[in-house]
Amino acid sequence: GESVGLHLPTLSVQEGDNSIINCAYSNSASDYFIWYKQESGKGPQFIIDIRSNMDKRQGQRVTVLLNKTVKHLSLQIAATQPGDSAVYFCAETFNQAGTALIFGKGTTLSVSS
Amino acid sequence: DVKVTQSSRYLVKRTGEKVFLECVQDMDHENMFWYRQDPGLGLRLIYFSYDVKMKEKGDIPEGYSVSREKKERFSLILESASTNQTSMYLCASSTQTGRGSAFFGQGTRLTVV
């Protein structure tokens, strides 16, 4: 079946750097995308979402970029902090009642001081 | 504060046992999901339900069944537990169209011995 994937399983950055986490999706019918953060021992938590009629959305220190032409999604974290260390997942779905979220494999972000 | 609550954080069961994992949400969400999380494989969808008594198979339903008798409760059943079902199980809920974040429980770490 179609799936959402991430380019890199791990990413290591220094505190204060900007982080970019990438995700490729293959279902052209998907029209809603979400980034989740999962800290050790916890369930995933919502970070930011974006609909397919947008190509950029900004939150607090985070930005999601969507490139529908190449089916690519990215999460940018500005001024990365040690508390940002976690596993990050992208997820996709499409606008139909009863549709599940499909997740990628995740990228582990490690932030060193 | 919205919540998805899974009945157990840790479970140890014997091979062949029937295992029940319970999940309750207090957000009146139509959709509820069960995912399994394994290292390097991300979150894989087992089953989901978009209404009471309705269920749909996800990507890996074999060896599992589900029950949704009430809107707020979604149970995952391992008919005869096997060691390859040792994993982290995550329950989630979302609105009917999936818009907005899906909220996750804290997870149940199941070990089958």
PDB file of N, CA, C and O in Angstrom, chain A residues 31-32 34 36 38 41-46 49 51 87 89 93-106, chain B residues 9 31 33 35 37 40-43 45 48 50 56 59 88 90 94 96-107:
ATOM      1  N   ASP A  31      -4.555  15.018   1.460  1.00  0.00           N
ATOM      2  CA  ASP A  31      -4.721  16.470   1.437  1.00  0.00           C
ATOM      3  C   ASP A  31      -4.564  17.112   2.804  1.00  0.00           C
ATOM      4  O   ASP A  31      -4.856  18.296   2.977  1.00  0.00           O
ATOM      5  N   TYR A  32      -4.115  16.334   3.763  1.00  0.00           N
ATOM      6  CA  TYR A  32      -3.926  16.882   5.103  1.00  0.00           C
ATOM      7  C   TYR A  32      -2.757  16.158   5.724  1.00  0.00           C
ATOM      8  O   TYR A  32      -2.692  14.916   5.696  1.00  0.00           O
ATOM      9  N   ILE A  34       0.222  16.068   9.033  1.00  0.00           N
ATOM     10  CA  ILE A  34       0.479  16.458  10.421  1.00  0.00           C
ATOM     11  C   ILE A  34       1.878  16.021  10.806  1.00  0.00           C
ATOM     12  O   ILE A  34       2.341  14.947  10.382  1.00  0.00           O
ATOM     13  N   TYR A  36       4.061  15.048  14.217  1.00  0.00           N
ATOM     14  CA  TYR A  36       3.957  14.684  15.620  1.00  0.00           C
ATOM     15  C   TYR A  36       5.350  14.569  16.234  1.00  0.00           C
ATOM     16  O   TYR A  36       6.308  14.198  15.571  1.00  0.00           O
ATOM     17  N   GLN A  38       7.256  12.679  19.492  1.00  0.00           N
ATOM     18  CA  GLN A  38       7.109  11.658  20.521  1.00  0.00           C
ATOM     19  C   GLN A  38       8.341  11.635  21.407  1.00  0.00           C
ATOM     20  O   GLN A  38       9.433  11.260  20.967  1.00  0.00           O
ATOM     21  N   GLY A  41       8.810   7.416  26.260  1.00  0.00           N
ATOM     22  CA  GLY A  41       7.825   6.975  27.240  1.00  0.00           C
ATOM     23  C   GLY A  41       6.459   7.620  27.104  1.00  0.00           C
ATOM     24  O   GLY A  41       5.585   7.406  27.947  1.00  0.00           O
ATOM     25  N   LYS A  42       6.271   8.399  26.037  1.00  0.00           N
ATOM     26  CA  LYS A  42       4.993   9.080  25.865  1.00  0.00           C
ATOM     27  C   LYS A  42       4.401   8.763  24.502  1.00  0.00           C
ATOM     28  O   LYS A  42       5.098   8.315  23.594  1.00  0.00           O
ATOM     29  N   GLY A  43       3.108   9.035  24.355  1.00  0.00           N
ATOM     30  CA  GLY A  43       2.478   8.924  23.053  1.00  0.00           C
ATOM     31  C   GLY A  43       2.806  10.133  22.192  1.00  0.00           C
ATOM     32  O   GLY A  43       3.227  11.178  22.702  1.00  0.00           O
ATOM     33  N   PRO A  44       2.649  10.028  20.878  1.00  0.00           N
ATOM     34  CA  PRO A  44       2.916  11.167  19.988  1.00  0.00           C
ATOM     35  C   PRO A  44       2.025  12.364  20.319  1.00  0.00           C
ATOM     36  O   PRO A  44       0.861  12.189  20.674  1.00  0.00           O
ATOM     37  N   GLN A  45       2.602  13.544  20.159  1.00  0.00           N
ATOM     38  CA  GLN A  45       1.847  14.775  20.395  1.00  0.00           C
ATOM     39  C   GLN A  45       1.870  15.639  19.145  1.00  0.00           C
ATOM     40  O   GLN A  45       2.898  15.769  18.486  1.00  0.00           O
ATOM     41  N   PHE A  46       0.745  16.228  18.849  1.00  0.00           N
ATOM     42  CA  PHE A  46       0.584  17.111  17.694  1.00  0.00           C
ATOM     43  C   PHE A  46       1.543  18.299  17.778  1.00  0.00           C
ATOM     44  O   PHE A  46       1.694  18.909  18.835  1.00  0.00           O
ATOM     45  N   ASP A  49       0.055  21.213  11.645  1.00  0.00           N
ATOM     46  CA  ASP A  49      -0.563  20.553  10.502  1.00  0.00           C
ATOM     47  C   ASP A  49      -0.592  21.497   9.309  1.00  0.00           C
ATOM     48  O   ASP A  49      -0.351  22.693   9.429  1.00  0.00           O
ATOM     49  N   ARG A  51      -2.774  21.853   5.333  1.00  0.00           N
ATOM     50  CA  ARG A  51      -3.673  21.337   4.305  1.00  0.00           C
ATOM     51  C   ARG A  51      -3.013  21.478   2.940  1.00  0.00           C
ATOM     52  O   ARG A  51      -2.115  22.303   2.756  1.00  0.00           O
ATOM     53  N   VAL A  87      11.453  11.721  18.831  1.00  0.00           N
ATOM     54  CA  VAL A  87      11.194  11.122  17.519  1.00  0.00           C
ATOM     55  C   VAL A  87      10.088  11.932  16.863  1.00  0.00           C
ATOM     56  O   VAL A  87       9.061  12.229  17.492  1.00  0.00           O
ATOM     57  N   PHE A  89       7.394  12.257  13.682  1.00  0.00           N
ATOM     58  CA  PHE A  89       6.660  11.511  12.669  1.00  0.00           C
ATOM     59  C   PHE A  89       5.839  12.459  11.807  1.00  0.00           C
ATOM     60  O   PHE A  89       5.220  13.388  12.330  1.00  0.00           O
ATOM     61  N   THR A  93      -3.412  12.023   5.595  1.00  0.00           N
ATOM     62  CA  THR A  93      -4.755  11.503   5.449  1.00  0.00           C
ATOM     63  C   THR A  93      -5.435  12.294   4.331  1.00  0.00           C
ATOM     64  O   THR A  93      -4.837  13.212   3.767  1.00  0.00           O
ATOM     65  N   PHE A  94      -6.662  11.919   3.995  1.00  0.00           N
ATOM     66  CA  PHE A  94      -7.393  12.698   3.004  1.00  0.00           C
ATOM     67  C   PHE A  94      -8.812  12.908   3.488  1.00  0.00           C
ATOM     68  O   PHE A  94      -9.291  12.226   4.399  1.00  0.00           O
ATOM     69  N   ASN A  95      -9.458  13.851   2.864  1.00  0.00           N
ATOM     70  CA  ASN A  95     -10.695  14.404   3.397  1.00  0.00           C
ATOM     71  C   ASN A  95     -11.879  13.492   3.121  1.00  0.00           C
ATOM     72  O   ASN A  95     -12.640  13.700   2.200  1.00  0.00           O
ATOM     73  N   GLN A  96     -11.951  12.470   3.940  1.00  0.00           N
ATOM     74  CA  GLN A  96     -13.085  11.573   3.829  1.00  0.00           C
ATOM     75  C   GLN A  96     -13.365  11.023   5.214  1.00  0.00           C
ATOM     76  O   GLN A  96     -12.448  10.611   5.919  1.00  0.00           O
ATOM     77  N   ALA A  97     -14.617  11.025   5.591  1.00  0.00           N
ATOM     78  CA  ALA A  97     -14.962  10.509   6.903  1.00  0.00           C
ATOM     79  C   ALA A  97     -14.503   9.068   7.034  1.00  0.00           C
ATOM     80  O   ALA A  97     -14.609   8.282   6.091  1.00  0.00           O
ATOM     81  N   GLY A  98     -13.969   8.760   8.166  1.00  0.00           N
ATOM     82  CA  GLY A  98     -13.541   7.392   8.415  1.00  0.00           C
ATOM     83  C   GLY A  98     -12.188   7.054   7.840  1.00  0.00           C
ATOM     84  O   GLY A  98     -11.868   5.887   7.659  1.00  0.00           O
ATOM     85  N   THR A  99     -11.387   8.062   7.560  1.00  0.00           N
ATOM     86  CA  THR A  99     -10.065   7.813   7.003  1.00  0.00           C
ATOM     87  C   THR A  99      -9.026   7.855   8.116  1.00  0.00           C
ATOM     88  O   THR A  99      -9.019   8.751   8.944  1.00  0.00           O
ATOM     89  N   ALA A 100      -8.142   6.869   8.104  1.00  0.00           N
ATOM     90  CA  ALA A 100      -7.126   6.805   9.152  1.00  0.00           C
ATOM     91  C   ALA A 100      -5.931   7.659   8.802  1.00  0.00           C
ATOM     92  O   ALA A 100      -5.664   7.971   7.651  1.00  0.00           O
ATOM     93  N   LEU A 101      -5.182   8.041   9.842  1.00  0.00           N
ATOM     94  CA  LEU A 101      -3.884   8.674   9.661  1.00  0.00           C
ATOM     95  C   LEU A 101      -2.854   7.596   9.366  1.00  0.00           C
ATOM     96  O   LEU A 101      -2.795   6.585  10.058  1.00  0.00           O
ATOM     97  N   ILE A 102      -2.045   7.829   8.350  1.00  0.00           N
ATOM     98  CA  ILE A 102      -0.964   6.909   8.000  1.00  0.00           C
ATOM     99  C   ILE A 102       0.345   7.597   8.343  1.00  0.00           C
ATOM    100  O   ILE A 102       0.597   8.726   7.933  1.00  0.00           O
ATOM    101  N   PHE A 103       1.186   6.875   9.083  1.00  0.00           N
ATOM    102  CA  PHE A 103       2.410   7.458   9.608  1.00  0.00           C
ATOM    103  C   PHE A 103       3.639   6.973   8.859  1.00  0.00           C
ATOM    104  O   PHE A 103       3.687   5.841   8.369  1.00  0.00           O
ATOM    105  N   GLY A 104       4.652   7.821   8.839  1.00  0.00           N
ATOM    106  CA  GLY A 104       5.970   7.426   8.389  1.00  0.00           C
ATOM    107  C   GLY A 104       6.724   6.727   9.502  1.00  0.00           C
ATOM    108  O   GLY A 104       6.203   6.519  10.594  1.00  0.00           O
ATOM    109  N   LYS A 105       7.984   6.368   9.235  1.00  0.00           N
ATOM    110  CA  LYS A 105       8.766   5.572  10.170  1.00  0.00           C
ATOM    111  C   LYS A 105       9.407   6.395  11.269  1.00  0.00           C
ATOM    112  O   LYS A 105       9.844   5.847  12.269  1.00  0.00           O
ATOM    113  N   GLY A 106       9.494   7.677  11.125  1.00  0.00           N
ATOM    114  CA  GLY A 106      10.018   8.520  12.184  1.00  0.00           C
ATOM    115  C   GLY A 106      11.484   8.894  12.019  1.00  0.00           C
ATOM    116  O   GLY A 106      12.268   8.129  11.462  1.00  0.00           O
TER     117      GLY A 106
ATOM    118  N   ARG B   9      -0.078   0.731  31.442  1.00  0.00           N
ATOM    119  CA  ARG B   9       1.181   1.193  30.855  1.00  0.00           C
ATOM    120  C   ARG B   9       2.064   0.006  30.470  1.00  0.00           C
ATOM    121  O   ARG B   9       2.733   0.042  29.446  1.00  0.00           O
ATOM    122  N   ASN B  31     -13.783   8.948  15.497  1.00  0.00           N
ATOM    123  CA  ASN B  31     -12.758   7.982  15.092  1.00  0.00           C
ATOM    124  C   ASN B  31     -11.902   7.538  16.266  1.00  0.00           C
ATOM    125  O   ASN B  31     -11.487   8.352  17.098  1.00  0.00           O
ATOM    126  N   PHE B  33      -8.466   4.690  16.934  1.00  0.00           N
ATOM    127  CA  PHE B  33      -7.464   3.914  16.217  1.00  0.00           C
ATOM    128  C   PHE B  33      -6.606   3.106  17.186  1.00  0.00           C
ATOM    129  O   PHE B  33      -6.363   3.533  18.304  1.00  0.00           O
ATOM    130  N   TYR B  35      -2.727   1.561  16.969  1.00  0.00           N
ATOM    131  CA  TYR B  35      -1.471   1.441  16.247  1.00  0.00           C
ATOM    132  C   TYR B  35      -0.520   0.573  17.061  1.00  0.00           C
ATOM    133  O   TYR B  35      -0.591   0.500  18.283  1.00  0.00           O
ATOM    134  N   GLN B  37       3.688   0.167  17.556  1.00  0.00           N
ATOM    135  CA  GLN B  37       4.941   0.861  17.298  1.00  0.00           C
ATOM    136  C   GLN B  37       6.128  -0.035  17.616  1.00  0.00           C
ATOM    137  O   GLN B  37       6.267  -0.518  18.747  1.00  0.00           O
ATOM    138  N   GLY B  40      12.185   1.231  14.255  1.00  0.00           N
ATOM    139  CA  GLY B  40      12.497   1.228  12.830  1.00  0.00           C
ATOM    140  C   GLY B  40      11.293   1.045  11.904  1.00  0.00           C
ATOM    141  O   GLY B  40      11.435   1.150  10.688  1.00  0.00           O
ATOM    142  N   LEU B  41      10.128   0.777  12.473  1.00  0.00           N
ATOM    143  CA  LEU B  41       8.931   0.535  11.643  1.00  0.00           C
ATOM    144  C   LEU B  41       7.872   1.614  11.817  1.00  0.00           C
ATOM    145  O   LEU B  41       6.853   1.590  11.131  1.00  0.00           O
ATOM    146  N   GLY B  42       8.091   2.554  12.718  1.00  0.00           N
ATOM    147  CA  GLY B  42       7.113   3.618  12.901  1.00  0.00           C
ATOM    148  C   GLY B  42       5.827   3.122  13.525  1.00  0.00           C
ATOM    149  O   GLY B  42       5.797   2.103  14.230  1.00  0.00           O
ATOM    150  N   LEU B  43       4.752   3.822  13.253  1.00  0.00           N
ATOM    151  CA  LEU B  43       3.430   3.446  13.755  1.00  0.00           C
ATOM    152  C   LEU B  43       2.676   2.740  12.634  1.00  0.00           C
ATOM    153  O   LEU B  43       2.470   3.308  11.564  1.00  0.00           O
ATOM    154  N   LEU B  45      -0.867   0.852  11.519  1.00  0.00           N
ATOM    155  CA  LEU B  45      -2.274   0.816  11.882  1.00  0.00           C
ATOM    156  C   LEU B  45      -2.780  -0.614  11.935  1.00  0.00           C
ATOM    157  O   LEU B  45      -2.659  -1.369  10.960  1.00  0.00           O
ATOM    158  N   PHE B  48      -9.089   0.485  12.909  1.00  0.00           N
ATOM    159  CA  PHE B  48      -9.701   1.720  13.351  1.00  0.00           C
ATOM    160  C   PHE B  48     -11.221   1.610  13.273  1.00  0.00           C
ATOM    161  O   PHE B  48     -11.764   0.702  12.633  1.00  0.00           O
ATOM    162  N   TYR B  50     -14.757   4.159  12.932  1.00  0.00           N
ATOM    163  CA  TYR B  50     -15.264   5.500  12.657  1.00  0.00           C
ATOM    164  C   TYR B  50     -16.655   5.724  13.242  1.00  0.00           C
ATOM    165  O   TYR B  50     -17.250   6.788  13.063  1.00  0.00           O
ATOM    166  N   GLU B  56     -12.709  -1.056  10.797  1.00  0.00           N
ATOM    167  CA  GLU B  56     -12.021  -1.248   9.523  1.00  0.00           C
ATOM    168  C   GLU B  56     -10.624  -1.800   9.808  1.00  0.00           C
ATOM    169  O   GLU B  56      -9.960  -1.365  10.749  1.00  0.00           O
ATOM    170  N   ASP B  59      -3.326  -1.904   8.388  1.00  0.00           N
ATOM    171  CA  ASP B  59      -2.285  -2.578   7.615  1.00  0.00           C
ATOM    172  C   ASP B  59      -1.901  -3.941   8.167  1.00  0.00           C
ATOM    173  O   ASP B  59      -1.461  -4.820   7.421  1.00  0.00           O
ATOM    174  N   MET B  88       4.850  -1.920  21.559  1.00  0.00           N
ATOM    175  CA  MET B  88       4.160  -0.783  22.155  1.00  0.00           C
ATOM    176  C   MET B  88       2.868  -0.579  21.378  1.00  0.00           C
ATOM    177  O   MET B  88       2.889  -0.479  20.150  1.00  0.00           O
ATOM    178  N   LEU B  90      -0.459   1.811  20.789  1.00  0.00           N
ATOM    179  CA  LEU B  90      -0.924   3.180  20.968  1.00  0.00           C
ATOM    180  C   LEU B  90      -2.352   3.322  20.454  1.00  0.00           C
ATOM    181  O   LEU B  90      -2.668   2.914  19.340  1.00  0.00           O
ATOM    182  N   SER B  94      -9.811  10.848  16.924  1.00  0.00           N
ATOM    183  CA  SER B  94      -9.848  12.078  16.129  1.00  0.00           C
ATOM    184  C   SER B  94     -11.294  12.374  15.732  1.00  0.00           C
ATOM    185  O   SER B  94     -12.183  11.541  15.870  1.00  0.00           O
ATOM    186  N   GLN B  96     -14.355  13.278  12.972  1.00  0.00           N
ATOM    187  CA  GLN B  96     -14.836  12.411  11.894  1.00  0.00           C
ATOM    188  C   GLN B  96     -14.004  12.517  10.631  1.00  0.00           C
ATOM    189  O   GLN B  96     -13.684  11.524   9.994  1.00  0.00           O
ATOM    190  N   THR B  97     -13.613  13.720  10.263  1.00  0.00           N
ATOM    191  CA  THR B  97     -12.844  13.882   9.039  1.00  0.00           C
ATOM    192  C   THR B  97     -11.348  13.808   9.299  1.00  0.00           C
ATOM    193  O   THR B  97     -10.552  13.929   8.373  1.00  0.00           O
ATOM    194  N   GLY B  98     -10.963  13.638  10.538  1.00  0.00           N
ATOM    195  CA  GLY B  98      -9.539  13.566  10.867  1.00  0.00           C
ATOM    196  C   GLY B  98      -8.870  14.909  10.946  1.00  0.00           C
ATOM    197  O   GLY B  98      -7.671  14.992  11.188  1.00  0.00           O
ATOM    198  N   ARG B  99      -9.644  15.947  10.747  1.00  0.00           N
ATOM    199  CA  ARG B  99      -9.048  17.289  10.802  1.00  0.00           C
ATOM    200  C   ARG B  99      -8.735  17.666  12.238  1.00  0.00           C
ATOM    201  O   ARG B  99      -9.414  17.250  13.161  1.00  0.00           O
ATOM    202  N   GLY B 100      -7.712  18.465  12.358  1.00  0.00           N
ATOM    203  CA  GLY B 100      -7.245  18.703  13.713  1.00  0.00           C
ATOM    204  C   GLY B 100      -6.415  17.516  14.139  1.00  0.00           C
ATOM    205  O   GLY B 100      -6.333  16.528  13.450  1.00  0.00           O
ATOM    206  N   SER B 101      -5.778  17.638  15.259  1.00  0.00           N
ATOM    207  CA  SER B 101      -4.865  16.576  15.636  1.00  0.00           C
ATOM    208  C   SER B 101      -5.608  15.346  16.105  1.00  0.00           C
ATOM    209  O   SER B 101      -6.697  15.431  16.653  1.00  0.00           O
ATOM    210  N   ALA B 102      -5.019  14.202  15.857  1.00  0.00           N
ATOM    211  CA  ALA B 102      -5.429  12.979  16.529  1.00  0.00           C
ATOM    212  C   ALA B 102      -4.727  12.975  17.881  1.00  0.00           C
ATOM    213  O   ALA B 102      -3.551  13.292  17.980  1.00  0.00           O
ATOM    214  N   PHE B 103      -5.447  12.638  18.913  1.00  0.00           N
ATOM    215  CA  PHE B 103      -4.885  12.621  20.257  1.00  0.00           C
ATOM    216  C   PHE B 103      -4.543  11.189  20.628  1.00  0.00           C
ATOM    217  O   PHE B 103      -5.341  10.276  20.424  1.00  0.00           O
ATOM    218  N   PHE B 104      -3.357  11.032  21.205  1.00  0.00           N
ATOM    219  CA  PHE B 104      -2.866   9.704  21.532  1.00  0.00           C
ATOM    220  C   PHE B 104      -2.886   9.455  23.035  1.00  0.00           C
ATOM    221  O   PHE B 104      -2.715  10.385  23.845  1.00  0.00           O
ATOM    222  N   GLY B 105      -3.056   8.199  23.382  1.00  0.00           N
ATOM    223  CA  GLY B 105      -2.836   7.766  24.747  1.00  0.00           C
ATOM    224  C   GLY B 105      -1.354   7.614  25.020  1.00  0.00           C
ATOM    225  O   GLY B 105      -0.510   7.824  24.143  1.00  0.00           O
ATOM    226  N   GLN B 106      -1.022   7.234  26.229  1.00  0.00           N
ATOM    227  CA  GLN B 106       0.385   7.162  26.633  1.00  0.00           C
ATOM    228  C   GLN B 106       1.058   5.871  26.187  1.00  0.00           C
ATOM    229  O   GLN B 106       2.269   5.738  26.273  1.00  0.00           O
ATOM    230  N   GLY B 107       0.264   4.938  25.684  1.00  0.00           N
ATOM    231  CA  GLY B 107       0.831   3.696  25.188  1.00  0.00           C
ATOM    232  C   GLY B 107       0.797   2.577  26.209  1.00  0.00           C
ATOM    233  O   GLY B 107       0.851   2.814  27.418  1.00  0.00           O
TER     234      GLY B 107
END
